Amino acid sequence: MSLVVMKFGGSSVADADKMKHVAGKIVAKKNAGNKVVAVVSAPGDTTDDLLEMATKITSNPLAREMDMLLATGEMISISLLAMALDSMGEKVISLTGPQAGILADDNYTRARIKKVNPRKIKVQLTKNNIVIVAGFQALNSKGDITTLGRGGSDLTAVALAAGLEADSCEIYSDVEGVYTTDPRVVKDAKKLDYLSYDEMLEMADSGAQVLQSRSVEVAKKFGVEIHARSTFSEKQGTIITSEQKIRRKKMEALLVSGVAFDKDQAKFTMIDLPDIPGVAAKIFSRLAKIGVNVDMITQSAAVDKKNDISFTVCKAEMKKTHTELDKIAHEFKTPQVVFDEHVAKISIVGIGMKSNPGVAGKMFEILHKKVINIEMISTSEIKISCIVDELDMVKAVEELHKGFGLSKKK
């Protein structure tokens, strides 16, 4: 018998009818001759509702207590789904993340998995039970429940697939797979049949909200092939796998596989910094100490022994970033701090860019023709990102999508 890990997102288990639908899919998978471990997220908007409730109590909730609170959402899902399966005559058991043997470090709200001990799951599978596991949660060294960050149920599923050496890992949501861009923004976006791990990582880091980037990192490390597909359709979704497997299926990779965007960006610039060694180190080490994750960075050429440094952070970290930069500016005595929260990051991603020169030039030419100003640029081997005004975001995505031939064929 094959072992399948099936993960269902919050939209898939949002109400009783959808919960029963998911139970039916799990039973069908079992009846096809598979052992099944299902990972579920909290129902619908439960996590957001819990976060909102916490902010009404305090503006500075304790991280440990936030994890205690947020972990309850997934517990609702596992118990209800287990009840649905039991009512269908199936043998089933629900497990929390800690019960399932998912062990993490001591960082509350954004814990990282250290180890998976699937012994208890294996015992239940030998008893022919369907095992339902709460996503997003783990156990730390203090014996506390902790959570794995937004999208952490994806990580739970992939980590369990690796730990159990599952034959497949299927990630279900309310979309049919990974698209060339968000179909809500570009109507003729098309579904991709295959993506490499690196492409999916770059797209996730650039704003595509299909899979948590950390889950893709783990999948790549342990060779877990992911099938991203729809809960409400039987169509083939998108296979996220190794670049070697994709190249065996296609002689040539696409030049650009997708266009991603992220409007959750704020740009900071420190003006007139002294052009001496150690300045950048001081700025970014201080930001790291307060938990700020810096994305794009540019530094201007020195003029009169002074230069400017610009970088982007997510909007949620804007306030503490500004506070820390004001302290640093005061220590340097002269620099100014300016920021702009009305920006967006636009990225093109594709493994075909490795062997094709001129992609950056084409991207910049497309934006130039539409009078879209580029404020910052960063590149990797398979990605080019630009910061633009947020008002130009949709136009930039549409034009790049069309310019690189990603639209559906008429």
Short mmCIF file of C-alpha atoms in Angstrom, two decimals, residues 20-256:
data_model
loop_
_atom_site.label_atom_id
_atom_site.label_comp_id
_atom_site.label_asym_id
_atom_site.label_seq_id
_atom_site.Cartn_x
_atom_site.Cartn_y
_atom_site.Cartn_z
CA LYS A 20 -17.73 16.40 4.89
CA HIS A 21 -16.46 16.93 1.33
CA VAL A 22 -12.86 16.66 2.54
CA ALA A 23 -13.75 13.50 4.49
CA GLY A 24 -15.12 12.04 1.25
CA LYS A 25 -11.87 12.78 -0.59
CA ILE A 26 -9.85 11.13 2.17
CA VAL A 27 -12.06 8.01 2.07
CA ALA A 28 -11.74 7.86 -1.72
CA LYS A 29 -7.96 8.03 -1.40
CA LYS A 30 -8.00 5.22 1.16
CA ASN A 31 -10.35 3.08 -0.92
CA ALA A 32 -7.91 3.44 -3.83
CA GLY A 33 -5.48 1.36 -1.78
CA ASN A 34 -3.57 3.97 0.21
CA LYS A 35 -2.75 4.61 3.83
CA VAL A 36 -3.64 8.23 4.57
CA VAL A 37 -2.27 10.91 6.87
CA ALA A 38 -4.28 14.14 6.56
CA VAL A 39 -2.99 17.50 7.80
CA VAL A 40 -5.51 20.31 8.29
CA SER A 41 -5.45 24.04 8.91
CA ALA A 42 -7.88 26.00 11.10
CA PRO A 43 -11.36 26.44 9.57
CA GLY A 44 -11.83 29.47 7.30
CA ASP A 45 -10.81 32.74 8.96
CA THR A 46 -10.49 31.26 12.46
CA THR A 47 -6.81 32.24 12.85
CA ASP A 48 -7.50 35.83 11.79
CA ASP A 49 -10.48 35.98 14.15
CA LEU A 50 -8.33 34.77 17.06
CA LEU A 51 -5.64 37.33 16.23
CA GLU A 52 -8.24 40.10 16.16
CA MET A 53 -9.64 38.98 19.51
CA ALA A 54 -6.15 39.04 21.04
CA THR A 55 -5.51 42.60 19.83
CA LYS A 56 -8.73 43.71 21.53
CA ILE A 57 -7.32 42.39 24.79
CA THR A 58 -3.80 43.81 24.47
CA SER A 59 -1.58 45.48 21.89
CA ASN A 60 1.40 43.46 23.10
CA PRO A 61 0.33 39.85 23.73
CA LEU A 62 2.80 37.37 25.16
CA ALA A 63 4.21 35.20 22.38
CA ARG A 64 3.76 31.99 24.37
CA GLU A 65 0.10 32.75 25.01
CA MET A 66 -0.45 33.65 21.35
CA ASP A 67 0.73 30.18 20.41
CA MET A 68 -1.60 28.64 22.99
CA LEU A 69 -4.45 30.65 21.48
CA LEU A 70 -3.73 30.14 17.77
CA ALA A 71 -3.10 26.39 18.11
CA THR A 72 -6.76 25.92 19.09
CA GLY A 73 -7.89 26.63 15.50
CA GLU A 74 -6.31 23.48 14.10
CA MET A 75 -7.66 21.44 17.01
CA ILE A 76 -11.17 22.41 15.94
CA SER A 77 -10.47 21.07 12.45
CA ILE A 78 -8.91 17.74 13.44
CA SER A 79 -11.71 16.83 15.84
CA LEU A 80 -14.53 17.76 13.44
CA LEU A 81 -12.88 15.99 10.51
CA ALA A 82 -12.35 12.89 12.65
CA MET A 83 -16.05 12.97 13.57
CA ALA A 84 -16.98 13.24 9.87
CA LEU A 85 -14.83 10.24 8.99
CA ASP A 86 -16.16 8.21 11.91
CA SER A 87 -19.73 8.94 10.79
CA MET A 88 -18.76 7.41 7.43
CA GLY A 89 -17.70 4.20 9.16
CA GLU A 90 -13.96 4.80 8.96
CA LYS A 91 -11.38 4.05 11.63
CA VAL A 92 -9.75 7.37 12.48
CA ILE A 93 -7.70 9.17 15.12
CA SER A 94 -6.85 12.86 15.45
CA LEU A 95 -3.47 14.06 16.76
CA THR A 96 -2.12 17.47 17.69
CA GLY A 97 1.27 18.49 16.32
CA PRO A 98 3.05 17.49 19.57
CA GLN A 99 1.21 14.14 19.67
CA ALA A 100 2.28 13.53 16.07
CA GLY A 101 5.93 13.90 17.11
CA ILE A 102 6.71 17.30 15.56
CA LEU A 103 9.46 18.88 17.66
CA ALA A 104 10.59 22.48 17.21
CA ASP A 105 12.94 25.10 18.63
CA ASP A 106 11.95 27.57 21.34
CA ASN A 107 10.97 30.50 19.09
CA TYR A 108 7.31 31.17 19.80
CA THR A 109 5.01 32.13 16.89
CA ARG A 110 7.69 31.34 14.27
CA ALA A 111 9.20 28.07 15.48
CA ARG A 112 11.41 25.98 13.20
CA ILE A 113 11.07 22.20 13.10
CA LYS A 114 14.07 20.40 14.57
CA LYS A 115 12.89 16.80 14.31
CA VAL A 116 9.93 14.64 13.37
CA ASN A 117 9.34 11.47 15.38
CA PRO A 118 6.44 9.76 13.60
CA ARG A 119 6.38 6.65 15.80
CA LYS A 120 2.83 7.25 17.05
CA ILE A 121 1.53 7.88 13.53
CA LYS A 122 3.13 4.66 12.28
CA VAL A 123 1.50 2.68 15.10
CA GLN A 124 -1.92 4.07 14.15
CA LEU A 125 -1.36 3.34 10.47
CA THR A 126 -0.59 -0.31 11.29
CA LYS A 127 -4.01 -0.40 12.97
CA ASN A 128 -5.50 0.72 9.64
CA ASN A 129 -6.50 4.10 11.07
CA ILE A 130 -6.73 7.27 9.03
CA VAL A 131 -4.56 9.74 10.93
CA ILE A 132 -5.62 13.39 11.11
CA VAL A 133 -2.85 15.78 12.23
CA ALA A 134 -3.16 19.42 13.30
CA GLY A 135 -0.98 21.55 11.06
CA PHE A 136 0.91 24.70 12.09
CA GLN A 137 1.91 23.44 15.55
CA ALA A 138 4.76 21.65 17.31
CA LEU A 139 6.29 20.97 20.72
CA ASN A 140 9.34 22.88 21.99
CA SER A 141 12.03 21.83 24.48
CA LYS A 142 10.11 23.47 27.34
CA GLY A 143 7.14 21.20 26.77
CA ASP A 144 5.08 24.10 25.36
CA ILE A 145 3.00 24.06 22.23
CA THR A 146 4.32 26.47 19.63
CA THR A 147 3.37 27.49 16.08
CA LEU A 148 5.30 27.46 12.80
CA GLY A 149 4.35 30.83 11.30
CA ARG A 150 1.80 31.73 8.64
CA GLY A 151 1.23 28.86 6.23
CA GLY A 152 2.82 26.48 8.73
CA SER A 153 0.40 23.65 7.91
CA ASP A 154 2.18 23.29 4.55
CA LEU A 155 5.41 22.79 6.48
CA THR A 156 3.76 20.22 8.75
CA ALA A 157 2.60 18.20 5.75
CA VAL A 158 5.96 18.22 3.98
CA ALA A 159 7.88 17.45 7.19
CA LEU A 160 5.60 14.48 7.90
CA ALA A 161 5.91 13.27 4.30
CA ALA A 162 9.69 13.35 4.71
CA GLY A 163 9.65 11.72 8.16
CA LEU A 164 7.26 8.98 7.08
CA GLU A 165 8.93 8.53 3.68
CA ALA A 166 5.51 8.96 2.10
CA ASP A 167 4.92 8.08 -1.53
CA SER A 168 3.25 11.41 -2.23
CA CYS A 169 2.42 14.75 -0.62
CA GLU A 170 -0.71 16.50 -1.86
CA ILE A 171 -1.44 20.10 -0.84
CA TYR A 172 -5.11 21.00 -1.35
CA SER A 173 -6.55 24.53 -1.46
CA ASP A 174 -9.30 26.44 -3.27
CA VAL A 175 -7.18 26.93 -6.43
CA GLU A 176 -6.25 24.30 -9.01
CA GLY A 177 -2.49 24.73 -8.70
CA VAL A 178 0.22 27.32 -9.23
CA TYR A 179 -0.50 29.88 -11.94
CA THR A 180 1.76 32.08 -14.05
CA THR A 181 0.46 34.89 -11.85
CA ASP A 182 -2.53 35.55 -9.61
CA PRO A 183 -5.61 34.87 -11.83
CA ARG A 184 -7.56 37.41 -9.79
CA VAL A 185 -5.23 40.09 -11.18
CA VAL A 186 -4.59 38.72 -14.68
CA LYS A 187 -7.64 36.90 -16.01
CA ASP A 188 -5.76 34.90 -18.64
CA ALA A 189 -3.13 33.53 -16.26
CA LYS A 190 -2.58 29.83 -16.88
CA LYS A 191 -1.92 26.92 -14.57
CA LEU A 192 1.58 25.49 -14.62
CA ASP A 193 1.92 21.70 -14.86
CA TYR A 194 5.40 21.64 -13.30
CA LEU A 195 7.64 23.96 -11.28
CA SER A 196 11.08 23.35 -9.87
CA TYR A 197 11.68 23.70 -6.14
CA ASP A 198 13.82 26.79 -6.77
CA GLU A 199 11.17 28.45 -8.92
CA MET A 200 8.48 27.80 -6.31
CA LEU A 201 10.78 29.14 -3.57
CA GLU A 202 11.42 32.35 -5.50
CA MET A 203 7.73 32.80 -6.31
CA ALA A 204 6.73 32.21 -2.67
CA ASP A 205 9.37 34.67 -1.44
CA SER A 206 8.14 37.18 -4.02
CA GLY A 207 4.54 37.21 -2.84
CA ALA A 208 2.85 34.17 -4.42
CA GLN A 209 0.65 32.80 -1.62
CA VAL A 210 0.32 29.22 -2.81
CA LEU A 211 2.83 27.45 -0.55
CA GLN A 212 4.83 28.52 2.48
CA SER A 213 8.44 29.00 1.34
CA ARG A 214 9.83 27.05 4.31
CA SER A 215 7.78 24.02 3.27
CA VAL A 216 9.35 24.16 -0.19
CA GLU A 217 12.83 24.37 1.36
CA VAL A 218 12.17 21.18 3.33
CA ALA A 219 10.67 19.48 0.25
CA LYS A 220 13.80 20.28 -1.75
CA LYS A 221 16.13 19.12 1.03
CA PHE A 222 14.42 15.75 1.45
CA GLY A 223 13.23 15.23 -2.13
CA VAL A 224 9.52 15.39 -1.31
CA GLU A 225 7.54 15.92 -4.51
CA ILE A 226 4.53 18.20 -3.88
CA HIS A 227 1.28 18.10 -5.82
CA ALA A 228 -0.54 21.44 -5.32
CA ARG A 229 -4.17 20.98 -6.36
CA SER A 230 -7.79 21.92 -5.69
CA THR A 231 -10.00 20.40 -3.02
CA PHE A 232 -13.01 20.99 -5.24
CA SER A 233 -11.72 19.56 -8.52
CA GLU A 234 -10.25 16.26 -9.71
CA LYS A 235 -8.01 17.97 -12.27
CA GLN A 236 -4.24 17.59 -12.21
CA GLY A 237 -2.65 20.46 -10.31
CA THR A 238 0.96 21.61 -10.29
CA ILE A 239 3.83 19.25 -9.49
CA ILE A 240 6.70 20.91 -7.59
CA THR A 241 9.76 18.75 -8.10
CA SER A 242 13.46 18.80 -8.98
CA GLU A 243 14.80 20.73 -11.95
CA GLN A 244 16.29 17.50 -13.33
CA LYS A 245 12.87 15.82 -13.49
CA ILE A 246 11.37 18.84 -15.24
CA ARG A 247 14.14 18.90 -17.84
CA ARG A 248 13.55 15.20 -18.53
CA LYS A 249 9.93 16.02 -19.32
CA LYS A 250 10.74 19.10 -21.42
CA MET A 251 13.80 19.62 -23.61
CA GLU A 252 13.89 23.34 -22.77
CA ALA A 253 12.56 25.10 -19.66
CA LEU A 254 10.35 28.13 -20.06
CA LEU A 255 12.28 31.40 -20.18
CA VAL A 256 9.99 32.86 -17.50
#
